[in-house]
């Protein structure tokens, strides 16, 4: 098996597959030497292939659960590197005994720390051949009534493979590779989020613990998220409408950003004893995206993680979905099916388990964009209540709080939350009692 792309998705596939007894060659286009220590991961690790490398990364509880079952040593190494576990019910004793409360734990660290620890674990696997500075440039395909991959072309020659995992992320060129090999590209669907990101990093002297909460503030024209991670580092991020040029101009400069942060009372206290690190980091052109192999795409070609399903990062889903996708792929590899059957089964799994998160994120974005425009979306069969009302009601309804956290942490599928009649009734009753204001 060849895995193209050695970021979170590709590393997870390589690690989980190797530990399940499969041989893997992992080709990663970036070639900068991997740092020797955790601090160098931030200062010196050049990851041109991952523009979001130094953006905030929260990891939902599903991601931690997948690591705990497939690679618990990686969680231990993350803790050694400064990551900390966060009990999401720490401040809600009323919710702790509710059904589903178990497993609501995240880990928090900077993304380079997560990738560094994963990369070290993969490098130690004897079944993985790690090829840095090797870019995959195309597919090698055997013709037939159902064409099948027999390898990849790379900047360093061909690599043979019966299965090719495309883990090259949201900008994957797999469609071009298919067309050039005379096969059908995956079908794609892209929905612009119409949102942009501004992140400023800070550091305080004391390290964070599981008791340090994150802060999410819904402002009239933007959302602010303050996320404590490892070793006293925390990020402050404004998610803002892409079209608001005035706001964008203000948030681009460190002074403007700090001014905006100080204007939010609950956030201003965070920066009293902390120093800003670096400058404001901008990220735009964010889209929700699906790439699904068609029945005429080559057998053995498997897009994973962002290359298959990419969701607006404001909801912090990508890393956990990548780990879950890798976990599911290895379950199917273990069944030992031939490539065409494996491809069909993996595509079906993705449609059932990952694509709902794409559709859910598109609906969440629509509500956010409407709220920033001063509107309120009308209820629909898919959205019988708003996200805003659900969050408000969780403050007084412990059962709903657990259900909401399980959905937000990807432990329960979107339909289990939005279509459960008891949840619908609870939110309607709760938001009515609370006044239902946006
Ligand atoms: C601004 C921003 C913020 C985010 N915040 C969060 C968050 O808070 N929480 C969260 O869970 N997720 C977040 N994400 C998403 C998260 O980064 C991804 O879901 C996660 O990295 C998994 O992506 P991936 O491994 O599929 O691809 P990527 O991380 O995009 O990596 C693709 C890899 O493939 C390599 N590559 C590309 N082309 C080739 C080629 N031809 N040959 C070989 N190698 C190649 C690249 O160098 C890179 O290493 C964020 C994303 C963005 C854009």
Tab-separated table of N, CA, C and O in Angstrom, residues 324-368:
chain	number	residue	atom	x	y	z
A	324	UNK	N	-10.579	8.957	12.571
A	324	UNK	CA	-11.667	7.975	12.461
A	324	UNK	C	-11.659	7.307	11.090
A	324	UNK	O	-11.930	6.108	10.964
A	325	UNK	N	-11.344	8.078	10.053
A	325	UNK	CA	-11.307	7.526	8.702
A	325	UNK	C	-10.186	6.491	8.583
A	325	UNK	O	-10.365	5.417	8.001
A	326	UNK	N	-9.032	6.831	9.157
A	326	UNK	CA	-7.899	5.897	9.137
A	326	UNK	C	-8.252	4.614	9.876
A	326	UNK	O	-7.957	3.497	9.418
A	327	UNK	N	-8.916	4.757	11.000
A	327	UNK	CA	-9.336	3.601	11.806
A	327	UNK	C	-10.267	2.690	10.996
A	327	UNK	O	-10.092	1.466	10.952
A	328	UNK	N	-11.234	3.311	10.302
A	328	UNK	CA	-12.195	2.515	9.514
A	328	UNK	C	-11.500	1.833	8.350
A	328	UNK	O	-11.794	0.674	8.028
A	329	UNK	N	-10.566	2.534	7.718
A	329	UNK	CA	-9.847	1.941	6.583
A	329	UNK	C	-9.082	0.700	7.020
A	329	UNK	O	-9.096	-0.334	6.337
A	330	UNK	N	-8.449	0.772	8.161
A	330	UNK	CA	-7.650	-0.372	8.612
A	330	UNK	C	-8.557	-1.545	8.988
A	330	UNK	O	-8.231	-2.703	8.715
A	331	UNK	N	-9.725	-1.272	9.547
A	331	UNK	CA	-10.697	-2.364	9.785
A	331	UNK	C	-11.007	-3.080	8.479
A	331	UNK	O	-11.070	-4.308	8.421
A	332	UNK	N	-11.213	-2.311	7.397
A	332	UNK	CA	-11.562	-2.919	6.108
A	332	UNK	C	-10.355	-3.627	5.491
A	332	UNK	O	-10.495	-4.689	4.881
A	333	UNK	N	-9.163	-3.043	5.647
A	333	UNK	CA	-7.952	-3.722	5.140
A	333	UNK	C	-7.795	-5.083	5.803
A	333	UNK	O	-7.398	-6.062	5.166
A	334	UNK	N	-8.104	-5.134	7.091
A	334	UNK	CA	-7.951	-6.384	7.839
A	334	UNK	C	-8.843	-7.487	7.287
A	334	UNK	O	-8.535	-8.672	7.434
A	335	UNK	N	-9.952	-7.093	6.649
A	335	UNK	CA	-10.864	-8.107	6.098
A	335	UNK	C	-10.248	-8.793	4.884
A	335	UNK	O	-10.747	-9.837	4.441
A	336	UNK	N	-9.178	-8.213	4.313
A	336	UNK	CA	-8.417	-8.877	3.255
A	336	UNK	C	-9.127	-8.966	1.908
A	336	UNK	O	-8.819	-9.840	1.103
A	337	UNK	N	-10.062	-8.050	1.656
A	337	UNK	CA	-10.780	-8.091	0.373
A	337	UNK	C	-9.870	-7.622	-0.764
A	337	UNK	O	-8.922	-6.877	-0.545
A	338	UNK	N	-10.207	-8.040	-1.985
A	338	UNK	CA	-9.418	-7.546	-3.134
A	338	UNK	C	-9.787	-6.072	-3.373
A	338	UNK	O	-10.820	-5.589	-2.889
A	339	UNK	N	-8.913	-5.317	-4.121
A	339	UNK	CA	-9.051	-3.854	-4.164
A	339	UNK	C	-10.418	-3.321	-4.578
A	339	UNK	O	-10.886	-2.337	-4.002
A	340	UNK	N	-11.097	-3.967	-5.550
A	340	UNK	CA	-12.388	-3.402	-5.988
A	340	UNK	C	-13.421	-3.476	-4.854
A	340	UNK	O	-14.171	-2.522	-4.607
A	341	UNK	N	-13.432	-4.594	-4.143
A	341	UNK	CA	-14.383	-4.742	-3.036
A	341	UNK	C	-14.031	-3.793	-1.895
A	341	UNK	O	-14.898	-3.161	-1.285
A	342	UNK	N	-12.726	-3.684	-1.618
A	342	UNK	CA	-12.266	-2.760	-0.578
A	342	UNK	C	-12.683	-1.323	-0.912
A	342	UNK	O	-13.196	-0.593	-0.057
A	343	UNK	N	-12.481	-0.940	-2.177
A	343	UNK	CA	-12.819	0.432	-2.592
A	343	UNK	C	-14.311	0.694	-2.406
A	343	UNK	O	-14.700	1.749	-1.874
A	344	UNK	N	-15.122	-0.273	-2.828
A	344	UNK	CA	-16.581	-0.095	-2.702
A	344	UNK	C	-16.969	-0.007	-1.225
A	344	UNK	O	-17.784	0.850	-0.828
A	345	UNK	N	-16.382	-0.872	-0.409
A	345	UNK	CA	-16.758	-0.882	1.015
A	345	UNK	C	-16.294	0.408	1.707
A	345	UNK	O	-17.021	0.984	2.531
A	346	UNK	N	-15.094	0.882	1.368
A	346	UNK	CA	-14.579	2.098	2.015
A	346	UNK	C	-15.381	3.328	1.565
A	346	UNK	O	-15.692	4.210	2.375
A	347	UNK	N	-15.747	3.347	0.288
A	347	UNK	CA	-16.566	4.467	-0.199
A	347	UNK	C	-17.915	4.466	0.516
A	347	UNK	O	-18.398	5.519	0.962
A	348	UNK	N	-18.508	3.278	0.658
A	348	UNK	CA	-19.817	3.194	1.339
A	348	UNK	C	-19.682	3.655	2.796
A	348	UNK	O	-20.544	4.381	3.311
A	349	UNK	N	-18.587	3.257	3.453
A	349	UNK	CA	-18.382	3.680	4.852
A	349	UNK	C	-18.272	5.207	4.931
A	349	UNK	O	-18.857	5.848	5.817
A	350	UNK	N	-17.542	5.768	3.981
A	350	UNK	CA	-17.323	7.221	3.987
A	350	UNK	C	-18.633	7.967	3.762
A	350	UNK	O	-18.923	8.965	4.437
A	351	UNK	N	-19.432	7.458	2.808
A	351	UNK	CA	-20.716	8.113	2.521
A	351	UNK	C	-21.597	8.090	3.770
A	351	UNK	O	-22.230	9.084	4.128
A	352	UNK	N	-21.573	6.974	4.472
A	352	UNK	CA	-22.467	6.825	5.625
A	352	UNK	C	-21.956	7.563	6.866
A	352	UNK	O	-22.738	8.116	7.641
A	353	UNK	N	-20.655	7.583	7.047
A	353	UNK	CA	-20.116	8.065	8.337
A	353	UNK	C	-19.384	9.393	8.297
A	353	UNK	O	-19.273	10.061	9.323
A	354	UNK	N	-18.841	9.757	7.127
A	354	UNK	CA	-18.109	11.031	7.070
A	354	UNK	C	-18.900	12.120	6.355
A	354	UNK	O	-18.917	13.269	6.787
A	355	UNK	N	-19.553	11.728	5.246
A	355	UNK	CA	-20.247	12.762	4.471
A	355	UNK	C	-21.337	13.486	5.265
A	355	UNK	O	-21.555	14.684	5.051
A	356	UNK	N	-22.028	12.824	6.225
A	356	UNK	CA	-23.009	13.598	7.010
A	356	UNK	C	-22.387	14.802	7.714
A	356	UNK	O	-23.061	15.816	7.939
A	357	UNK	N	-21.095	14.727	8.039
A	357	UNK	CA	-20.451	15.864	8.702
A	357	UNK	C	-20.246	17.023	7.743
A	357	UNK	O	-20.264	18.194	8.137
A	358	UNK	N	-20.055	16.706	6.460
A	358	UNK	CA	-19.997	17.759	5.439
A	358	UNK	C	-21.340	18.487	5.397
A	358	UNK	O	-21.405	19.711	5.507
A	359	UNK	N	-22.425	17.718	5.248
A	359	UNK	CA	-23.753	18.345	5.137
A	359	UNK	C	-24.088	19.126	6.409
A	359	UNK	O	-24.640	20.226	6.353
A	360	UNK	N	-23.732	18.571	7.546
A	360	UNK	CA	-24.002	19.250	8.818
A	360	UNK	C	-23.248	20.577	8.902
A	360	UNK	O	-23.791	21.588	9.349
A	361	UNK	N	-21.985	20.551	8.454
A	361	UNK	CA	-21.173	21.774	8.544
A	361	UNK	C	-21.718	22.849	7.613
A	361	UNK	O	-21.735	24.041	7.963
A	362	UNK	N	-22.183	22.432	6.436
A	362	UNK	CA	-22.771	23.415	5.506
A	362	UNK	C	-23.971	24.095	6.175
A	362	UNK	O	-24.134	25.327	6.090
A	363	UNK	N	-24.785	23.323	6.883
A	363	UNK	CA	-25.958	23.907	7.555
A	363	UNK	C	-25.544	24.804	8.723
A	363	UNK	O	-26.125	25.865	8.952
A	364	UNK	N	-24.523	24.382	9.480
A	364	UNK	CA	-24.037	25.232	10.581
A	364	UNK	C	-23.501	26.557	10.036
A	364	UNK	O	-23.751	27.630	10.594
A	365	UNK	N	-22.753	26.466	8.921
A	365	UNK	CA	-22.216	27.694	8.322
A	365	UNK	C	-23.334	28.626	7.876
A	365	UNK	O	-23.248	29.843	8.026
A	366	UNK	N	-24.395	28.017	7.307
A	366	UNK	CA	-25.512	28.849	6.836
A	366	UNK	C	-26.114	29.609	8.012
A	366	UNK	O	-26.434	30.804	7.905
A	367	UNK	N	-26.236	28.940	9.157
A	367	UNK	CA	-26.796	29.636	10.329
A	367	UNK	C	-25.843	30.743	10.791
A	367	UNK	O	-26.271	31.859	11.100
A	368	UNK	N	-24.556	30.433	10.847
A	368	UNK	CA	-23.589	31.449	11.298
A	368	UNK	C	-23.606	32.661	10.366
A	368	UNK	O	-23.661	33.816	10.825
